[in-house]
DNA sequence: TAATGTATGTGAAAGTTATCACTTTCACTT
DNA sequence: AAGTGAAAGTGATAACTTTCACATACATTA
């Protein structure tokens, strides 16, 4: 019943898989060996039936009446998500957000290797953040030629996003994580682009708060 | 046909409304007065039929054969999302991510007013970032008593998220934007919590890249 | 003022995703 | 070794979202 192709996996499931993965890593670090879908549910804030449905989409990883072996499930998820091979990452724009991401504890645990960060600020070129060297943006092209980078993270000012993105063609980069508010489009479909708009979150919370309060009044 | 209650609005629509809003703000700043759904589509990367369907959920804002009046549509979206009244915001944890958010250009444009940021770092207490004063976390309780804060943004280390969140009860706060990898739950339903996990994004992109490449090979 | 082009709005259908009740299987107990 | 409890897996159903084809109405032009 195991599905080895993983075609047509909805993004909703993928996002949750990432949550399960972190949750399993945390559980593993406490010495726990088995975990129930109801435990994952509590830890991730996702219903247990959804957890099970998601996992059965890829295979049968559990032991009925007992739960899931944490190590086994974790490595299965890693395989599914492509986390079992190291991904080489660069970051472009070492401002506050960029620096925050370089220091983010979650990244190192998931087989992502930051090779370098790029910026234009003379005072930081040559230094390093969390052992990742900061290079001048002028060196980007040459760096991409001599290194097999798979992912680029964009944390430059929005108005520069397009220009920088155009420099990422014709190299080994397959994915772009765009934290600028510019919407980048993968015109030729050569890479996968993920746009993340942080300021959107505040607007969404504004609406949801309004809704929450209204619903409460009605009750 | 106008729906004034806005109950049961799917979150998918809310997220897109925020995108439309930014897009309209940008368009307005160029002096443009009318915009078509196909224009919004290009700018936001969302299909024109979806744009129209989303908007009709709340009313009829367009002029057939012409498009949408930017000012009118923008203020309608602001009303729908609760952006027409100023929201008072505090930020807890003025590290790199916190600083990045305080400096984020998108926030100020959407009627969010940062009153203060809180931290424990002696060297930054008393200073300010982007005109937002940094106070010691010890002052949080008193501050919340004397200020009508609606939203708290959490950018503290994950292990401290729970502790800090527990201090936000019994005050005017209605929404929490949680950037730590801890999953906070609104146990009593008193506020709306939005968990944002940045490291999840890298894992998701890892899977999607894998899928993209596979699909390409098949073609 | 009538005709025409254009873009919105609408309702049904298709496609996704989540839910629920139920079955299956394993491990543990006695 | 049989029985019991507990949790995974399953398939049908329901709920939600997106898509599509088409109807509608506005504005502009002749």
Tab-separated table of C-alpha atoms (C1' of nucleotides) in Angstrom:
chain	number	residue	atom	x	y	z
A	1	UNK	CA	0.000	0.000	0.000
A	2	UNK	CA	3.066	2.214	0.265
A	3	UNK	CA	3.050	5.042	-2.207
A	4	UNK	CA	6.567	5.665	-3.428
A	5	UNK	CA	5.902	8.368	-5.961
A	6	UNK	CA	4.403	11.032	-3.646
A	7	UNK	CA	2.840	12.767	-6.588
A	8	UNK	CA	0.048	15.210	-6.036
A	9	UNK	CA	0.669	15.636	-2.360
A	10	UNK	CA	-1.362	18.626	-1.242
A	11	UNK	CA	0.666	21.431	0.283
A	12	UNK	CA	-1.567	21.334	3.332
A	13	UNK	CA	-0.210	17.892	4.131
A	14	UNK	CA	3.377	18.937	3.475
A	15	UNK	CA	3.115	21.808	5.925
A	16	UNK	CA	1.792	19.495	8.586
A	17	UNK	CA	4.480	16.901	7.893
A	18	UNK	CA	7.031	19.556	8.761
A	19	UNK	CA	5.213	20.123	12.057
A	20	UNK	CA	5.163	16.410	12.812
A	21	UNK	CA	8.850	16.252	12.018
A	22	UNK	CA	9.770	18.935	14.524
A	23	UNK	CA	7.504	17.378	17.089
A	24	UNK	CA	9.162	13.972	16.603
A	25	UNK	CA	12.623	15.504	16.885
A	26	UNK	CA	11.615	17.100	20.174
A	27	UNK	CA	10.090	13.893	21.477
A	28	UNK	CA	13.167	11.906	20.451
A	29	UNK	CA	15.409	14.245	22.395
A	30	UNK	CA	13.588	13.353	25.607
A	31	UNK	CA	14.415	9.681	25.143
A	32	UNK	CA	10.861	8.723	24.216
A	33	UNK	CA	10.706	5.901	21.636
A	34	UNK	CA	7.009	5.626	20.795
A	35	UNK	CA	4.390	8.293	20.188
A	36	UNK	CA	0.630	8.153	19.631
A	37	UNK	CA	-1.280	10.175	17.080
A	38	UNK	CA	-3.120	11.777	19.993
A	39	UNK	CA	0.215	12.922	21.444
A	40	UNK	CA	1.280	14.413	18.130
A	41	UNK	CA	-2.125	16.035	18.006
A	42	UNK	CA	-1.587	17.801	21.327
A	43	UNK	CA	1.955	18.857	20.524
A	44	UNK	CA	1.226	20.173	17.049
A	45	UNK	CA	-2.297	21.466	17.549
A	46	UNK	CA	-3.577	19.232	14.730
A	47	UNK	CA	-6.407	16.720	15.154
A	48	UNK	CA	-5.364	13.118	15.669
A	49	UNK	CA	-7.500	11.860	12.800
A	50	UNK	CA	-5.785	14.325	10.490
A	51	UNK	CA	-2.378	13.172	11.705
A	52	UNK	CA	-3.221	9.570	10.912
A	53	UNK	CA	-4.799	10.373	7.559
A	54	UNK	CA	-1.761	12.408	6.563
A	55	UNK	CA	0.651	9.638	7.431
A	56	UNK	CA	-1.307	6.865	5.724
A	57	UNK	CA	-1.036	8.923	2.569
A	58	UNK	CA	2.572	7.785	2.391
A	59	UNK	CA	2.442	4.359	4.008
A	60	UNK	CA	1.660	2.453	7.161
A	61	UNK	CA	4.139	3.581	9.757
A	62	UNK	CA	2.291	2.781	12.951
A	63	UNK	CA	1.780	-0.190	15.207
A	64	UNK	CA	-1.887	-0.707	15.957
A	65	UNK	CA	-2.723	-0.443	19.620
A	66	UNK	CA	0.664	1.087	20.371
A	67	UNK	CA	1.579	4.111	18.299
A	68	UNK	CA	4.425	5.155	16.061
A	69	UNK	CA	8.091	4.388	16.539
A	70	UNK	CA	9.601	7.843	16.713
A	71	UNK	CA	12.877	7.056	14.967
A	72	UNK	CA	11.199	5.140	12.151
A	73	UNK	CA	8.486	7.699	11.560
A	74	UNK	CA	10.945	10.553	11.725
A	75	UNK	CA	13.250	9.039	9.136
A	76	UNK	CA	10.301	8.192	6.922
A	77	UNK	CA	9.162	11.787	7.009
A	78	UNK	CA	12.707	12.903	6.271
A	79	UNK	CA	12.770	10.669	3.241
A	80	UNK	CA	9.373	11.881	2.054
A	81	UNK	CA	10.351	15.522	2.424
A	82	UNK	CA	13.807	15.155	0.973
A	83	UNK	CA	15.467	16.026	4.260
A	84	UNK	CA	17.671	12.939	4.238
A	85	UNK	CA	20.153	14.558	1.902
A	86	UNK	CA	21.894	17.761	2.882
A	87	UNK	CA	20.606	20.897	1.176
A	88	UNK	CA	23.041	23.696	0.502
A	89	UNK	CA	21.582	27.108	1.193
A	90	UNK	CA	22.665	30.703	0.710
A	91	UNK	CA	21.079	33.773	2.198
A	92	UNK	CA	20.962	37.094	0.411
A	93	UNK	CA	20.529	40.176	2.566
A	94	UNK	CA	22.121	39.924	5.995
A	95	UNK	CA	20.004	42.561	7.710
A	96	UNK	CA	18.012	41.898	10.836
A	97	UNK	CA	15.705	39.326	9.302
A	98	UNK	CA	18.565	37.611	7.500
A	99	UNK	CA	20.622	37.503	10.669
A	100	UNK	CA	17.656	36.121	12.573
A	101	UNK	CA	17.306	33.312	10.065
A	102	UNK	CA	21.030	32.524	10.143
A	103	UNK	CA	20.766	32.143	13.902
A	104	UNK	CA	17.452	30.299	13.825
A	105	UNK	CA	17.888	27.053	15.742
A	106	UNK	CA	15.334	25.112	13.687
A	107	UNK	CA	17.282	25.206	10.434
A	108	UNK	CA	20.416	23.411	11.477
A	109	UNK	CA	18.444	20.454	12.782
A	110	UNK	CA	16.886	19.703	9.417
A	111	UNK	CA	19.909	19.039	7.250
A	112	UNK	CA	20.184	22.532	5.820
A	113	UNK	CA	23.729	23.803	5.391
A	114	UNK	CA	24.211	27.542	5.062
A	115	UNK	CA	27.241	28.030	2.848
A	116	UNK	CA	27.329	31.810	2.812
A	117	UNK	CA	25.360	35.005	3.189
A	118	UNK	CA	25.578	37.970	0.830
A	119	UNK	CA	25.165	41.655	1.534
A	120	UNK	CA	26.467	45.067	0.506
A	121	UNK	CA	27.199	46.558	3.936
A	122	UNK	CA	30.955	47.194	4.031
A	123	UNK	CA	31.075	46.859	7.815
A	124	UNK	CA	29.847	43.263	7.846
A	125	UNK	CA	31.535	41.888	4.718
A	126	UNK	CA	34.236	39.497	5.835
A	127	UNK	CA	32.642	38.807	9.193
A	128	UNK	CA	30.458	35.811	9.899
A	129	UNK	CA	27.163	35.126	11.629
A	130	UNK	CA	26.733	31.798	13.362
A	131	UNK	CA	29.828	30.599	11.440
A	132	UNK	CA	28.322	31.555	8.086
A	133	UNK	CA	30.644	33.917	6.193
A	134	UNK	CA	29.234	37.184	4.845
A	135	UNK	CA	30.389	37.933	1.329
A	136	UNK	CA	29.829	40.921	-0.911
A	137	UNK	CA	26.909	40.529	-3.289
A	138	UNK	CA	29.333	41.054	-6.195
A	139	UNK	CA	30.757	37.630	-5.419
A	140	UNK	CA	27.367	35.950	-5.816
A	141	UNK	CA	27.724	34.945	-9.464
A	142	UNK	CA	31.157	33.418	-8.995
A	143	UNK	CA	30.055	31.684	-5.835
A	144	UNK	CA	27.119	30.046	-7.587
A	145	UNK	CA	29.413	28.820	-10.368
A	146	UNK	CA	31.759	27.089	-7.978
A	147	UNK	CA	29.212	25.792	-5.442
A	148	UNK	CA	26.216	23.510	-5.888
A	149	UNK	CA	23.693	25.627	-4.029
A	150	UNK	CA	20.117	24.314	-3.996
A	151	UNK	CA	18.205	26.977	-2.080
A	152	UNK	CA	18.418	30.768	-1.836
A	153	UNK	CA	16.746	32.755	0.895
A	154	UNK	CA	15.901	36.344	-0.012
A	155	UNK	CA	15.866	38.859	2.812
A	156	UNK	CA	16.784	41.959	0.862
A	157	UNK	CA	14.632	45.106	0.637
A	158	UNK	CA	11.533	44.402	-1.461
A	159	UNK	CA	12.464	46.682	-4.313
A	160	UNK	CA	15.647	44.698	-4.917
A	161	UNK	CA	14.031	41.290	-4.910
A	162	UNK	CA	13.478	41.098	-8.668
A	163	UNK	CA	17.018	42.139	-9.529
A	164	UNK	CA	18.537	39.619	-7.169
A	165	UNK	CA	16.187	36.863	-8.278
A	166	UNK	CA	17.216	37.387	-11.888
A	167	UNK	CA	20.806	36.610	-10.890
A	168	UNK	CA	19.795	33.187	-9.659
A	169	UNK	CA	19.036	31.752	-13.083
A	170	UNK	CA	21.368	29.363	-14.838
A	171	UNK	CA	22.804	27.836	-11.722
A	172	UNK	CA	22.042	24.916	-9.465
A	173	UNK	CA	19.411	26.719	-7.417
A	174	UNK	CA	16.054	24.965	-7.398
A	175	UNK	CA	14.178	26.773	-4.669
A	176	UNK	CA	13.785	30.338	-3.464
A	177	UNK	CA	12.379	31.357	-0.129
A	178	UNK	CA	11.318	34.950	-0.624
A	179	UNK	CA	10.789	37.002	2.525
A	180	UNK	CA	10.390	40.276	0.677
A	181	UNK	CA	6.917	41.605	0.028
A	182	UNK	CA	7.573	41.481	-3.710
A	183	UNK	CA	5.729	38.578	-5.318
A	184	UNK	CA	8.247	36.626	-7.330
A	185	UNK	CA	6.985	34.411	-10.096
A	186	UNK	CA	8.793	31.422	-11.462
A	187	UNK	CA	8.299	32.515	-15.065
A	188	UNK	CA	10.033	29.589	-16.677
A	189	UNK	CA	9.143	27.082	-13.974
A	190	UNK	CA	12.834	26.381	-13.450
A	191	UNK	CA	12.580	26.780	-9.726
A	192	UNK	CA	10.096	26.602	-6.976
A	193	UNK	CA	9.441	29.928	-5.275
A	194	UNK	CA	7.849	30.311	-1.898
A	195	UNK	CA	6.747	33.827	-0.997
A	196	UNK	CA	6.417	34.572	2.681
A	197	UNK	CA	4.861	37.861	3.653
A	198	UNK	CA	5.287	38.580	7.341
A	199	UNK	CA	3.260	41.768	7.346
A	200	UNK	CA	0.302	39.822	5.969
A	201	UNK	CA	0.159	37.933	9.242
A	202	UNK	CA	-0.668	41.040	11.236
A	203	UNK	CA	-3.529	41.880	8.920
A	204	UNK	CA	-4.856	38.358	9.112
A	205	UNK	CA	-4.734	38.416	12.896
A	206	UNK	CA	-6.594	41.702	12.837
A	207	UNK	CA	-9.495	40.117	10.989
A	208	UNK	CA	-9.472	36.948	13.057
A	209	UNK	CA	-9.555	38.882	16.318
A	210	UNK	CA	-12.531	40.811	15.060
A	211	UNK	CA	-14.258	37.579	14.101
A	212	UNK	CA	-13.421	35.904	17.415
A	213	UNK	CA	-14.896	38.760	19.403
A	214	UNK	CA	-18.027	38.863	17.300
A	215	UNK	CA	-18.578	35.129	17.674
A	216	UNK	CA	-18.132	35.446	21.410
A	217	UNK	CA	-20.772	38.152	21.690
A	218	UNK	CA	-23.222	35.959	19.836
A	219	UNK	CA	-22.805	33.064	22.224
B	1	UNK	CA	-26.479	41.454	-1.413
B	2	UNK	CA	-23.897	42.934	0.940
B	3	UNK	CA	-22.949	40.643	3.770
B	4	UNK	CA	-22.292	42.682	6.885
B	5	UNK	CA	-21.669	39.897	9.359
B	6	UNK	CA	-18.628	38.285	7.721
B	7	UNK	CA	-19.191	35.097	9.648
B	8	UNK	CA	-17.551	31.914	8.509
B	9	UNK	CA	-15.071	33.598	6.250
B	10	UNK	CA	-12.486	30.977	5.321
B	11	UNK	CA	-8.955	31.857	6.311
B	12	UNK	CA	-7.831	31.263	2.743
B	13	UNK	CA	-9.866	34.274	1.696
B	14	UNK	CA	-8.594	36.406	4.574
B	15	UNK	CA	-4.994	35.756	3.614
B	16	UNK	CA	-5.695	36.795	0.058
B	17	UNK	CA	-7.572	39.918	1.164
B	18	UNK	CA	-4.393	41.031	2.884
B	19	UNK	CA	-2.525	40.542	-0.396
B	20	UNK	CA	-5.114	42.553	-2.302
B	21	UNK	CA	-4.863	45.270	0.305
B	22	UNK	CA	-1.126	45.684	-0.118
B	23	UNK	CA	-1.490	45.572	-3.866
B	24	UNK	CA	-4.136	48.316	-3.753
B	25	UNK	CA	-1.967	50.475	-1.491
B	26	UNK	CA	0.885	50.144	-3.959
B	27	UNK	CA	-1.342	50.927	-6.913
B	28	UNK	CA	-2.842	53.937	-5.122
B	29	UNK	CA	0.609	55.361	-4.483
B	30	UNK	CA	1.226	55.534	-8.242
B	31	UNK	CA	-1.816	57.750	-8.701
B	32	UNK	CA	-3.860	55.030	-10.355
B	33	UNK	CA	-7.590	55.258	-9.488
B	34	UNK	CA	-9.098	52.120	-11.042
B	35	UNK	CA	-7.840	48.552	-11.135
B	36	UNK	CA	-9.085	45.396	-12.840
B	37	UNK	CA	-9.238	41.962	-11.293
B	38	UNK	CA	-6.778	40.842	-13.965
B	39	UNK	CA	-4.324	43.512	-12.777
B	40	UNK	CA	-4.679	42.413	-9.181
B	41	UNK	CA	-4.179	38.887	-10.427
B	42	UNK	CA	-0.833	39.729	-11.994
B	43	UNK	CA	0.358	41.751	-9.024
B	44	UNK	CA	-0.629	39.230	-6.375
B	45	UNK	CA	-0.108	36.010	-8.269
B	46	UNK	CA	-3.709	34.981	-7.670
B	47	UNK	CA	-6.145	34.073	-10.460
B	48	UNK	CA	-8.548	36.820	-11.508
B	49	UNK	CA	-11.605	34.617	-11.010
B	50	UNK	CA	-10.489	33.954	-7.453
B	51	UNK	CA	-10.001	37.666	-6.853
B	52	UNK	CA	-13.539	38.407	-7.991
B	53	UNK	CA	-15.072	35.508	-6.105
B	54	UNK	CA	-13.293	36.563	-2.924
B	55	UNK	CA	-14.529	40.121	-3.194
B	56	UNK	CA	-18.124	39.211	-3.988
B	57	UNK	CA	-18.129	37.280	-0.726
B	58	UNK	CA	-18.342	40.640	1.003
B	59	UNK	CA	-20.255	42.737	-1.455
B	60	UNK	CA	-20.265	44.205	-4.950
B	61	UNK	CA	-17.392	46.630	-5.097
B	62	UNK	CA	-16.704	46.718	-8.808
B	63	UNK	CA	-18.014	48.571	-11.817
B	64	UNK	CA	-18.830	46.183	-14.624
B	65	UNK	CA	-16.847	46.783	-17.746
B	66	UNK	CA	-14.432	49.015	-15.876
B	67	UNK	CA	-12.907	47.544	-12.761
B	68	UNK	CA	-12.629	48.501	-9.112
B	69	UNK	CA	-12.178	51.965	-7.681
B	70	UNK	CA	-8.947	51.604	-5.759
B	71	UNK	CA	-9.818	53.944	-2.900
B	72	UNK	CA	-13.275	52.454	-2.393
B	73	UNK	CA	-12.116	48.852	-2.575
B	74	UNK	CA	-9.178	49.532	-0.320
B	75	UNK	CA	-11.307	51.106	2.380
B	76	UNK	CA	-13.854	48.326	2.094
B	77	UNK	CA	-11.147	45.734	2.654
B	78	UNK	CA	-9.862	47.787	5.572
B	79	UNK	CA	-13.312	47.756	7.102
B	80	UNK	CA	-13.728	44.031	6.513
B	81	UNK	CA	-10.373	43.224	8.067
B	82	UNK	CA	-10.693	45.636	10.966
B	83	UNK	CA	-7.821	47.783	9.719
B	84	UNK	CA	-9.830	50.998	9.854
B	85	UNK	CA	-9.243	51.392	13.577
B	86	UNK	CA	-5.728	51.650	14.934
B	87	UNK	CA	-4.433	48.494	16.611
B	88	UNK	CA	-2.004	48.876	19.489
B	89	UNK	CA	0.782	46.341	19.376
B	90	UNK	CA	3.638	45.330	21.638
B	91	UNK	CA	6.565	43.137	20.742
B	92	UNK	CA	8.218	40.808	23.216
B	93	UNK	CA	11.774	39.773	22.468
B	94	UNK	CA	13.825	42.435	20.697
B	95	UNK	CA	16.408	40.095	19.186
B	96	UNK	CA	17.159	39.958	15.500
B	97	UNK	CA	13.734	38.781	14.441
B	98	UNK	CA	12.010	41.225	16.761
B	99	UNK	CA	14.138	44.086	15.489
B	100	UNK	CA	13.412	43.062	11.915
B	101	UNK	CA	9.690	43.200	12.592
B	102	UNK	CA	9.944	46.584	14.311
B	103	UNK	CA	11.660	47.928	11.215
B	104	UNK	CA	9.398	46.117	8.754
B	105	UNK	CA	7.947	48.720	6.399
B	106	UNK	CA	4.677	46.856	5.813
B	107	UNK	CA	3.380	47.165	9.354
B	108	UNK	CA	3.206	50.911	9.689
B	109	UNK	CA	1.105	51.230	6.560
B	110	UNK	CA	-1.698	49.085	7.931
B	111	UNK	CA	-2.744	51.022	10.997
B	112	UNK	CA	-0.659	49.072	13.482
B	113	UNK	CA	0.925	51.165	16.214
B	114	UNK	CA	3.851	49.655	18.083
B	115	UNK	CA	3.703	51.034	21.614
B	116	UNK	CA	6.742	49.298	23.064
B	117	UNK	CA	9.071	46.348	22.822
B	118	UNK	CA	10.185	44.253	25.789
B	119	UNK	CA	13.434	42.411	26.350
B	120	UNK	CA	15.901	41.438	29.067
B	121	UNK	CA	19.138	42.573	27.433
B	122	UNK	CA	20.562	45.318	29.684
B	123	UNK	CA	22.408	46.941	26.797
B	124	UNK	CA	19.265	47.689	24.805
B	125	UNK	CA	16.810	48.566	27.602
B	126	UNK	CA	16.119	52.284	27.399
B	127	UNK	CA	17.073	52.550	23.742
B	128	UNK	CA	14.573	52.481	20.923
B	129	UNK	CA	14.224	50.796	17.538
B	130	UNK	CA	12.432	52.689	14.814
B	131	UNK	CA	11.092	55.025	17.528
B	132	UNK	CA	9.664	52.141	19.556
B	133	UNK	CA	11.047	52.180	23.125
B	134	UNK	CA	12.606	49.007	24.520
B	135	UNK	CA	11.517	48.278	28.074
B	136	UNK	CA	12.542	45.584	30.517
B	137	UNK	CA	10.267	42.578	30.526
B	138	UNK	CA	9.620	43.217	34.244
B	139	UNK	CA	7.619	46.252	33.222
B	140	UNK	CA	5.291	44.199	31.027
B	141	UNK	CA	2.545	43.644	33.598
B	142	UNK	CA	2.347	47.280	34.604
B	143	UNK	CA	2.468	48.386	31.003
B	144	UNK	CA	-0.478	46.164	30.092
B	145	UNK	CA	-2.494	47.569	33.005
B	146	UNK	CA	-2.034	51.143	31.888
B	147	UNK	CA	-2.242	50.655	28.115
B	148	UNK	CA	-4.986	49.184	25.970
B	149	UNK	CA	-2.822	46.825	23.935
B	150	UNK	CA	-4.650	44.600	21.450
B	151	UNK	CA	-1.893	42.501	19.908
B	152	UNK	CA	1.324	40.961	21.212
B	153	UNK	CA	4.058	39.671	18.949
B	154	UNK	CA	6.248	36.969	20.454
B	155	UNK	CA	9.807	36.762	19.215
B	156	UNK	CA	11.429	35.306	22.309
B	157	UNK	CA	13.345	32.003	22.417
B	158	UNK	CA	10.907	29.097	22.012
B	159	UNK	CA	11.369	27.725	25.497
B	160	UNK	CA	10.169	30.990	27.000
B	161	UNK	CA	7.063	31.317	24.860
B	162	UNK	CA	4.719	29.581	27.305
B	163	UNK	CA	5.858	31.627	30.285
B	164	UNK	CA	5.488	34.903	28.464
B	165	UNK	CA	2.133	33.923	26.990
B	166	UNK	CA	0.790	33.179	30.462
B	167	UNK	CA	1.521	36.789	31.419
B	168	UNK	CA	-0.770	38.045	28.699
B	169	UNK	CA	-3.981	36.874	30.316
B	170	UNK	CA	-6.353	39.229	32.083
B	171	UNK	CA	-5.516	42.246	30.012
B	172	UNK	CA	-6.784	43.859	26.837
B	173	UNK	CA	-4.780	41.637	24.497
B	174	UNK	CA	-6.938	39.787	21.986
B	175	UNK	CA	-4.401	38.428	19.550
B	176	UNK	CA	-0.955	36.858	19.708
B	177	UNK	CA	1.376	36.463	16.789
B	178	UNK	CA	3.756	33.734	17.861
B	179	UNK	CA	7.018	33.478	15.943
B	180	UNK	CA	8.547	30.919	18.284
B	181	UNK	CA	8.464	27.274	17.316
B	182	UNK	CA	6.427	26.505	20.440
B	183	UNK	CA	2.804	25.827	19.566
B	184	UNK	CA	0.692	28.042	21.783
B	185	UNK	CA	-2.896	27.089	22.343
B	186	UNK	CA	-5.662	29.442	23.308
B	187	UNK	CA	-6.837	27.215	26.156
B	188	UNK	CA	-9.705	29.409	27.256
B	189	UNK	CA	-10.428	30.850	23.836
B	190	UNK	CA	-9.879	34.334	25.202
B	191	UNK	CA	-7.561	35.304	22.438
B	192	UNK	CA	-6.738	34.387	18.934
B	193	UNK	CA	-3.277	32.909	18.506
B	194	UNK	CA	-1.452	32.681	15.232
B	195	UNK	CA	1.604	30.465	15.199
B	196	UNK	CA	4.179	31.185	12.524
B	197	UNK	CA	7.000	28.738	12.126
B	198	UNK	CA	9.703	30.076	9.869
B	199	UNK	CA	11.811	26.936	9.892
B	200	UNK	CA	8.840	24.984	8.573
B	201	UNK	CA	9.108	26.932	5.365
B	202	UNK	CA	12.523	25.533	4.545
B	203	UNK	CA	11.278	21.991	5.012
B	204	UNK	CA	8.265	22.658	2.838
B	205	UNK	CA	10.445	24.083	0.110
B	206	UNK	CA	12.645	21.023	0.339
B	207	UNK	CA	9.704	18.773	-0.457
B	208	UNK	CA	8.323	21.011	-3.166
B	209	UNK	CA	11.668	21.204	-4.943
B	210	UNK	CA	11.852	17.445	-4.927
B	211	UNK	CA	8.347	17.230	-6.357
B	212	UNK	CA	9.044	19.878	-8.992
B	213	UNK	CA	12.125	18.069	-10.237
B	214	UNK	CA	10.337	14.740	-10.353
B	215	UNK	CA	7.431	16.200	-12.309
B	216	UNK	CA	9.883	17.744	-14.742
B	217	UNK	CA	11.608	14.436	-15.395
B	218	UNK	CA	8.285	12.843	-16.179
B	219	UNK	CA	7.417	15.375	-18.831
C	1	DT	C1'	-29.223	56.936	-28.374
C	2	DA	C1'	-28.068	52.542	-29.896
C	3	DA	C1'	-24.359	49.394	-30.407
C	4	DT	C1'	-20.237	47.370	-28.777
C	5	DG	C1'	-16.562	45.985	-26.002
C	6	DT	C1'	-15.096	44.917	-21.541
C	7	DA	C1'	-14.902	43.454	-17.015
C	8	DT	C1'	-17.754	42.191	-12.996
C	9	DG	C1'	-20.877	38.999	-10.772
C	10	DT	C1'	-23.230	34.339	-10.402
C	11	DG	C1'	-24.479	29.685	-9.902
C	12	DA	C1'	-23.483	25.082	-10.956
C	13	DA	C1'	-20.018	21.589	-11.278
C	14	DA	C1'	-15.666	19.716	-10.286
C	15	DG	C1'	-12.129	18.975	-7.343
C	16	DT	C1'	-10.034	19.008	-2.607
C	17	DT	C1'	-9.801	18.383	2.088
C	18	DA	C1'	-11.570	17.126	6.515
C	19	DT	C1'	-14.529	14.327	9.342
C	20	DC	C1'	-16.570	10.336	11.293
C	21	DA	C1'	-17.904	5.787	12.300
C	22	DC	C1'	-16.055	1.570	11.909
C	23	DT	C1'	-12.704	-2.233	11.136
C	24	DT	C1'	-8.322	-4.129	11.863
C	25	DT	C1'	-4.342	-5.428	14.252
C	26	DC	C1'	-1.122	-5.500	17.730
C	27	DA	C1'	0.477	-5.905	22.599
C	28	DC	C1'	-0.354	-6.942	27.009
C	29	DT	C1'	-2.692	-9.428	30.733
C	30	DT	C1'	-4.326	-13.296	33.133
D	1	DA	C1'	-3.431	-19.286	24.667
D	2	DA	C1'	-7.501	-16.708	24.726
D	3	DG	C1'	-9.388	-12.344	25.828
D	4	DT	C1'	-9.189	-7.418	26.272
D	5	DG	C1'	-7.941	-2.765	25.518
D	6	DA	C1'	-5.927	0.587	22.803
D	7	DA	C1'	-4.620	2.902	18.901
D	8	DA	C1'	-3.805	2.721	13.741
D	9	DG	C1'	-5.933	2.393	9.243
D	10	DT	C1'	-10.064	2.696	5.971
D	11	DG	C1'	-13.664	4.149	3.168
D	12	DA	C1'	-17.789	6.688	2.772
D	13	DT	C1'	-19.619	11.144	3.603
D	14	DA	C1'	-19.706	15.859	4.343
D	15	DA	C1'	-17.777	20.345	4.031
D	16	DC	C1'	-15.215	23.416	1.820
D	17	DT	C1'	-12.680	25.621	-2.323
D	18	DT	C1'	-11.806	26.380	-6.816
D	19	DT	C1'	-13.001	26.527	-11.503
D	20	DC	C1'	-15.759	27.437	-15.434
D	21	DA	C1'	-19.124	29.099	-18.536
D	22	DC	C1'	-22.271	32.491	-18.898
D	23	DA	C1'	-25.268	36.303	-17.700
D	24	DT	C1'	-25.220	41.112	-16.416
D	25	DA	C1'	-24.313	45.853	-16.457
D	26	DC	C1'	-21.505	49.756	-17.036
D	27	DA	C1'	-18.953	53.123	-20.033
D	28	DT	C1'	-17.475	54.596	-24.202
D	29	DT	C1'	-17.853	55.548	-29.161
D	30	DA	C1'	-20.028	56.639	-33.260
